[in-house]
Coordinates of C-alpha atoms and ligand atoms in Angstrom, one line a residue:
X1 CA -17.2 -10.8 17.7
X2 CA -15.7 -9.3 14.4
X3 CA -14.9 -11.9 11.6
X4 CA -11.2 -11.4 11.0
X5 CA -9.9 -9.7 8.0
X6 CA -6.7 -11.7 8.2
X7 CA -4.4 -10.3 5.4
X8 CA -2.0 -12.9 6.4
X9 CA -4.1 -16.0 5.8
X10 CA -5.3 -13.8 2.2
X11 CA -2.1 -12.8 0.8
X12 CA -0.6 -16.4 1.5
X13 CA -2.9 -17.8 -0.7
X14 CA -2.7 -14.8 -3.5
X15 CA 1.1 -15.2 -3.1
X16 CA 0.7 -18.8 -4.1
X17 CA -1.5 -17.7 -7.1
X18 CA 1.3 -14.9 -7.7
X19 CA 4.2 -17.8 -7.6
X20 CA 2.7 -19.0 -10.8
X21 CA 2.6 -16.8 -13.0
X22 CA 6.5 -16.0 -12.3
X23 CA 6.5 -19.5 -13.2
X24 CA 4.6 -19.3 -16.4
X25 CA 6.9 -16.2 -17.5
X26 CA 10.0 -18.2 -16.4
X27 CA 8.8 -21.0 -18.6
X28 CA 8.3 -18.4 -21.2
X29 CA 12.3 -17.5 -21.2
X30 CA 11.4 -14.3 -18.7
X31 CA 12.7 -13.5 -15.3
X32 CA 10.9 -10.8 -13.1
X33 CA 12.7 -7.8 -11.7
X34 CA 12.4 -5.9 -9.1
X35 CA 14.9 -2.5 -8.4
X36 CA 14.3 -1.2 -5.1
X37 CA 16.1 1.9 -3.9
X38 CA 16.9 2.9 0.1
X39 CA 18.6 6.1 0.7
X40 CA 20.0 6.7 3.9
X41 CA 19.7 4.6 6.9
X42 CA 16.0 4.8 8.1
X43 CA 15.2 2.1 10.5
X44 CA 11.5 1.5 9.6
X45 CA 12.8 1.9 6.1
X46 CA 15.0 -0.6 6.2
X47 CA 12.4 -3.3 7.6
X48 CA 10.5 -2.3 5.1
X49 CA 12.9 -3.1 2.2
X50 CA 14.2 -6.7 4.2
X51 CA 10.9 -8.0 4.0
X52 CA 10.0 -7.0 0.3
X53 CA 13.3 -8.1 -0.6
X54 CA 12.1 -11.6 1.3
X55 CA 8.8 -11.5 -0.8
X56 CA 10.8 -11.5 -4.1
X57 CA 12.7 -14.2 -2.8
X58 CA 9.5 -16.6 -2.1
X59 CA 8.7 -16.0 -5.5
X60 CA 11.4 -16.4 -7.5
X61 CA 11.4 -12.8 -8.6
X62 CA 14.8 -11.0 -8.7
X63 CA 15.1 -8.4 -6.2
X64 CA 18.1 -5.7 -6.0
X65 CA 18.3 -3.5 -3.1
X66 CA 20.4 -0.5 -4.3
X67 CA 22.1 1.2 -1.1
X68 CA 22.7 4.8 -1.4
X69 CA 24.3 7.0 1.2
X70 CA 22.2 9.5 3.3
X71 CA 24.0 12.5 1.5
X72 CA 22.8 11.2 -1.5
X73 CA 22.4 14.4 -4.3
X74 CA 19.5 14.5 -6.4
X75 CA 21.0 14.6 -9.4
X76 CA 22.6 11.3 -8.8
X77 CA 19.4 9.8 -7.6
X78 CA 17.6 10.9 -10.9
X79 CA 20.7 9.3 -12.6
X80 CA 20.1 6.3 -11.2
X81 CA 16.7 6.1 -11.8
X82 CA 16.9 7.1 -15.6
X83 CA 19.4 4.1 -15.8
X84 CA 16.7 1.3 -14.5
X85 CA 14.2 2.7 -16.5
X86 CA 16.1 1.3 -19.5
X87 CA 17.3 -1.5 -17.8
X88 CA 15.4 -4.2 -19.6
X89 CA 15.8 -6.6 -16.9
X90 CA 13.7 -4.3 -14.2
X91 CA 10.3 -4.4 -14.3
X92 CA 9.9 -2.5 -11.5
X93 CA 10.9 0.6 -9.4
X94 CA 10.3 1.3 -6.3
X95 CA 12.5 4.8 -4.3
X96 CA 11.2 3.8 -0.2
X97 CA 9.7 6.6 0.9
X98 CA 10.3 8.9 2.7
X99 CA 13.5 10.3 1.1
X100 CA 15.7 12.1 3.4
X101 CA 14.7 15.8 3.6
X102 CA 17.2 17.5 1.1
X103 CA 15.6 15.2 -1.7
X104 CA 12.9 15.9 -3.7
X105 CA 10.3 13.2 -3.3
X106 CA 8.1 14.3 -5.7
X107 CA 10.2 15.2 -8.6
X108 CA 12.0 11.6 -8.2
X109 CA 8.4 9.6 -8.4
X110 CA 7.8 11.5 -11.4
X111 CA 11.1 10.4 -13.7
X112 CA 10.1 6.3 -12.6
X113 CA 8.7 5.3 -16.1
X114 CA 4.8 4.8 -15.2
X115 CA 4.7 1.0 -16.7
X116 CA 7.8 0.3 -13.5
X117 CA 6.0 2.8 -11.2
X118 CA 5.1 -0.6 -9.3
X119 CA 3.9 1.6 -6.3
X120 CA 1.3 3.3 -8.3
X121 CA 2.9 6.9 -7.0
X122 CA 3.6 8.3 -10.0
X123 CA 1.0 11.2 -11.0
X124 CA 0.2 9.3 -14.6
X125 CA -0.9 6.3 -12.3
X126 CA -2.6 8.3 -10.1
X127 CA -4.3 10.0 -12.5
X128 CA -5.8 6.9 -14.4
X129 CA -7.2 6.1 -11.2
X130 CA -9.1 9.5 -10.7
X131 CA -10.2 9.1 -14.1
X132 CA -10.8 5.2 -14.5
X133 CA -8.3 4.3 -16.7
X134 CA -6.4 1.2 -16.5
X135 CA -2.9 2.2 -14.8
X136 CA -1.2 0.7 -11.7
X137 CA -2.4 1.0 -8.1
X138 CA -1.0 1.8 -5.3
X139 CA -0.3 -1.2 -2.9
X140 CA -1.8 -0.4 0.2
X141 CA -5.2 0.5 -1.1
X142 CA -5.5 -2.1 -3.6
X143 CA -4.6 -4.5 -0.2
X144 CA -7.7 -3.0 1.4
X145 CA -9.9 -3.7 -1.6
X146 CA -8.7 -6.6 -2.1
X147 CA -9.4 -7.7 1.6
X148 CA -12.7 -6.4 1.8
X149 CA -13.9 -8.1 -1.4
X150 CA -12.0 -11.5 -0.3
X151 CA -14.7 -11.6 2.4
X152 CA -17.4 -10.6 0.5
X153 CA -18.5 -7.2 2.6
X154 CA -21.4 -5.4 0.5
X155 CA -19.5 -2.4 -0.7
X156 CA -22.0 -0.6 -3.6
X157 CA -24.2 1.7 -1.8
X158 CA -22.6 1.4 1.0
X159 CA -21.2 4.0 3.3
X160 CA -17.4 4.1 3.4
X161 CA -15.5 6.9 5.7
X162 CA -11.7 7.1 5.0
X163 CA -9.7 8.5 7.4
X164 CA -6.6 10.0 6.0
X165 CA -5.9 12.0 2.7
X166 CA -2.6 11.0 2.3
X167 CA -1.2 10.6 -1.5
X168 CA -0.3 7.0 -0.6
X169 CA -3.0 5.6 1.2
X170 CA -6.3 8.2 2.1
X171 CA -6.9 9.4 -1.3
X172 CA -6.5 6.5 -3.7
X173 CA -8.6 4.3 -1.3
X174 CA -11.3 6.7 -1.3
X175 CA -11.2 6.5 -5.1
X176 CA -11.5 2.9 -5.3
X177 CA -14.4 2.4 -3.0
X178 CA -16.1 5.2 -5.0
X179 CA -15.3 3.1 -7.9
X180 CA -17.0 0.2 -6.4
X181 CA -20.1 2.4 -5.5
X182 CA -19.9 3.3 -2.1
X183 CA -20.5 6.9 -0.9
X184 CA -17.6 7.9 0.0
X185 CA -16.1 10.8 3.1
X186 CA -12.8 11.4 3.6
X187 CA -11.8 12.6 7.0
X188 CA -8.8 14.7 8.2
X189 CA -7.5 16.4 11.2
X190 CA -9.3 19.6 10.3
X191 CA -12.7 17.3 10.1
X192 CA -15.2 18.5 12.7
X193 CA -16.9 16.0 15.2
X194 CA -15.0 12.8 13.5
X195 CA -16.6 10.5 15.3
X196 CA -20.0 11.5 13.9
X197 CA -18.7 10.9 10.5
X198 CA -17.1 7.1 11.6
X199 CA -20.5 6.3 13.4
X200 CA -22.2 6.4 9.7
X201 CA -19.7 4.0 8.2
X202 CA -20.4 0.7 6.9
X203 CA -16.9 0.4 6.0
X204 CA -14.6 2.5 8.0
X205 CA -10.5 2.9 6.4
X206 CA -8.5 4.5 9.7
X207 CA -5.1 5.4 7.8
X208 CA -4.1 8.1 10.7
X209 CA -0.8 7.3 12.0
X210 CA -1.8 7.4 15.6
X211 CA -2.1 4.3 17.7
X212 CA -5.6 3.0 18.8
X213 CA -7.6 6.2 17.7
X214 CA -10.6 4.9 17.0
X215 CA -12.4 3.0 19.5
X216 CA -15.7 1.0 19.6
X217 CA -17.8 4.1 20.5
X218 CA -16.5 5.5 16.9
X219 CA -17.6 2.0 15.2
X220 CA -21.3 1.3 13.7
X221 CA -22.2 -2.0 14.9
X222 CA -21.3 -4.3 11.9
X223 CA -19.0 -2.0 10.3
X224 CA -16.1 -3.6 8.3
X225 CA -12.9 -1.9 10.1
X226 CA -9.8 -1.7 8.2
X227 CA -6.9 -1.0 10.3
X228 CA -4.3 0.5 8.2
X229 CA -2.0 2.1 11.0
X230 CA 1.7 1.1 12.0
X231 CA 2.8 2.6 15.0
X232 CA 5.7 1.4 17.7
X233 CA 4.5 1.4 20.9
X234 CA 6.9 0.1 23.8
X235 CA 8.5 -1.6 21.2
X236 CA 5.4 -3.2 20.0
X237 CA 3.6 -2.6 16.6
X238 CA 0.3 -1.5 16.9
X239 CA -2.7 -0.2 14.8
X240 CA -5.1 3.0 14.3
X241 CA -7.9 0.8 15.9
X242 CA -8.1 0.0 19.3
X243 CA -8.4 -3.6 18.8
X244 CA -9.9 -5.5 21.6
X245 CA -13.0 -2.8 22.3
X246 CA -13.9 -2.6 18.6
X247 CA -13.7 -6.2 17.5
X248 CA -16.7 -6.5 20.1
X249 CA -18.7 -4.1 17.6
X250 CA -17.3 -4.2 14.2
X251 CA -18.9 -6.9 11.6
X252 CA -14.7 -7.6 10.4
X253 CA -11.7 -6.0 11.4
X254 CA -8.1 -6.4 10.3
X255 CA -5.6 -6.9 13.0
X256 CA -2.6 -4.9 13.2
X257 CA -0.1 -7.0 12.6
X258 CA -0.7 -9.3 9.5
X259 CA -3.7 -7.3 8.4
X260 CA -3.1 -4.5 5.3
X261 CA 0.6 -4.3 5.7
X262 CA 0.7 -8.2 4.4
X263 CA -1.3 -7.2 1.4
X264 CA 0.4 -4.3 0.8
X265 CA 3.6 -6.9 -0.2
X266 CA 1.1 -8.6 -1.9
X267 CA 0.1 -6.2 -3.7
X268 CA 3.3 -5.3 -4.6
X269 CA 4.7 -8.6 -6.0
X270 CA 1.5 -8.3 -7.9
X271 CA 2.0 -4.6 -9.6
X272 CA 5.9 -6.1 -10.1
X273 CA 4.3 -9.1 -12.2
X274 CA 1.9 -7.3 -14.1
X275 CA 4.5 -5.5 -15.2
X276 CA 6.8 -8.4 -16.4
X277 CA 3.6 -10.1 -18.4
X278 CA 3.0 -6.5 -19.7
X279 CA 6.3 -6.4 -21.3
X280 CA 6.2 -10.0 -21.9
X281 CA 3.2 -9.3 -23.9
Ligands
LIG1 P1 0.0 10.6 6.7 O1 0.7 11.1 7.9 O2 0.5 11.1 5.3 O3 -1.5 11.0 6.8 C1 -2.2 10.9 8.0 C2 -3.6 11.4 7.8 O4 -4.3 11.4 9.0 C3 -3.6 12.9 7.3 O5 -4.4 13.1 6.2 C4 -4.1 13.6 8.6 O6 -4.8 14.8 8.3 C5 -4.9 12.6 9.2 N1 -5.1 12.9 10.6 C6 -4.1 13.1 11.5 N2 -4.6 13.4 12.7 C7 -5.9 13.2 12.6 C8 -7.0 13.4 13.5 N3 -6.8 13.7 14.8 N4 -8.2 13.2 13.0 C9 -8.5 12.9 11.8 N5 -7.5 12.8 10.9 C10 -6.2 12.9 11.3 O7 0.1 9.1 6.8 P2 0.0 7.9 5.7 O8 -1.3 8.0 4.9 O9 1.2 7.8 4.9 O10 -0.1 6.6 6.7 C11 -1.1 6.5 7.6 C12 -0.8 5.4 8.6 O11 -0.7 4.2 7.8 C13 0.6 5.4 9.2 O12 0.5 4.8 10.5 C14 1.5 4.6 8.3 O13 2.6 4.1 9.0 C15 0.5 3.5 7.9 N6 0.8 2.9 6.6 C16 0.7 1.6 6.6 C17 0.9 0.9 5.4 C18 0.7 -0.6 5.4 O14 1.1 -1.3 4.5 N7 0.0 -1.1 6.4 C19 1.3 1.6 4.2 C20 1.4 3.0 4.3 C21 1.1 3.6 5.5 P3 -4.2 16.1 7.5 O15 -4.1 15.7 6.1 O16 -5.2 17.2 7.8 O17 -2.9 16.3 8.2

């Protein structure tokens, strides 16, 4: 049986760690900020929000939700970002994703100042990851590496197959396990015979999007698994893994729930007070 990569267990105790240095900036006459912006009424999205709003809460770190109607115009989106950029009491800002169709996604990341960019989405931050500078990362992926080095699993030289080559998740994770010195594929849905590339991995990344697509047959035995996948299912949230057949051959595996999506928050709160000391300092 797999060892459990449980992210909830993990980013408990980081969240603990986190809790003090809000503390330590408090003491220091600073409060942390947080400006996060929903437009529209997206269900996911607003789960989403709720529980990072909840985060900020458990840390004493001041969270705003800004509400803004699905009809939203760009121009008043951009307006509203240009304003918390030089709010000094935000430290952070994050515009939920996705953003309703007759937005521009892209062009909206790009005006978030890069030191607030507290997703790591803006192309400066991104950038500085391709090219090993110091810059923020993004949540999600610095959640997996942060999982994967919390249980100690060998990662230099290692064989790491990332499914996924998504902005958000496939790509930067890719870059940070090739930053730790592992070989590195990245797999998509124009990859041919997948399952020849997953077979290979010591560490396998499934950030796909459909629901139990990779099952044990996919898995080298003693593979770490990272589960990265949300999907609804009958009402139920469920991962890109199936679960019970590949725990039976995987060396760890996260589970889907309280796996990567609790260190994504994590993560999060993290980038948020980074921030604050980086002003603060
Ligand atoms: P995207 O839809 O942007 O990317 C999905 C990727 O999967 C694409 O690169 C796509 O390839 C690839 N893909 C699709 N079908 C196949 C296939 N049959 N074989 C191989 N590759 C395939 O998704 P995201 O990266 O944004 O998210 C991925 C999953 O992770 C989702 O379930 C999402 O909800 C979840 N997620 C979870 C987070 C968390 O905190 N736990 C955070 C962010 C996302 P192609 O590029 O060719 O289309």
């Amino acid at each position: 049986m797999a060892v459990l990569l449980d992210g909830k267990v993990l980013s408990e105790k980081r969240m603990e760690e986190l809790k003090a240095r809000v503390d330590t900036l408090r003491a220091r006459g600073k409060t942390v900020g947080l400006a996060v912006i929903l437009v529209g009424e997206n269900p996911a999205s607003q789960v989403y929000v709720r529980n990072k709003g909840k985060a900020c809460e458990g840390l004493g770190i001041r969270g705003d939700t800004i509400l803004l109607p699905e009809q939203t115009s760009q121009e008043e989106l951009e307006a509203l970002i240009e304003k918390l950029n030089q709010d000094e009491c935000v430290d952070g800002i994050l515009v939920q994703l996705p953003l309703p169709k007759h937005l521009d996604e892209a062009k909206a990341l790009a005006l978030i100042s890069p030191d607030k960019d507290v997703d790591g989405f803006h192309v400066e931050n991104a950038g500085r990851l391709f090219t090993g500078q110091p810059g923020v990362t993004a949540c999600t992926p610095k959640g997996i590496l942060a999982m994967l080095k919390a249980w100690n699993v060998p990662l230099a030289g290692k064989e790491a197959v990332v499914i996924g080559r998504s902005n958000i998740v496939g790509k930067p994770v890719a870059m940070l396990l090739l930053n730790e010195n592992c070989t590195v594929t990245i797999c998509h849905s124009r990859t041919a015979d997948l399952a020849a590339h997953t077979r290979r991995a010591d560490i396998l990344v499934a950030a796909v999007g459909k629901p139990r697509f990779i099952t044990a047959g996919m898995v080298k035995p003693g593979a770490a698994v990272v589960d990265v996948g949300i999907n609804r299912v009958d009402g139920k949230v469920v991962g890109d893994v199936d679960f019970e057949s590949v725990e039976k051959v995987a060396g760890y595996i996260s589970p889907v729930p309280g796996g990567v999506g609790k260190m994504t928050i994590c993560m999060l709160m993290e980038n948020v007070i980074e921030a604050a000391e980086r002003k603060a300092n």
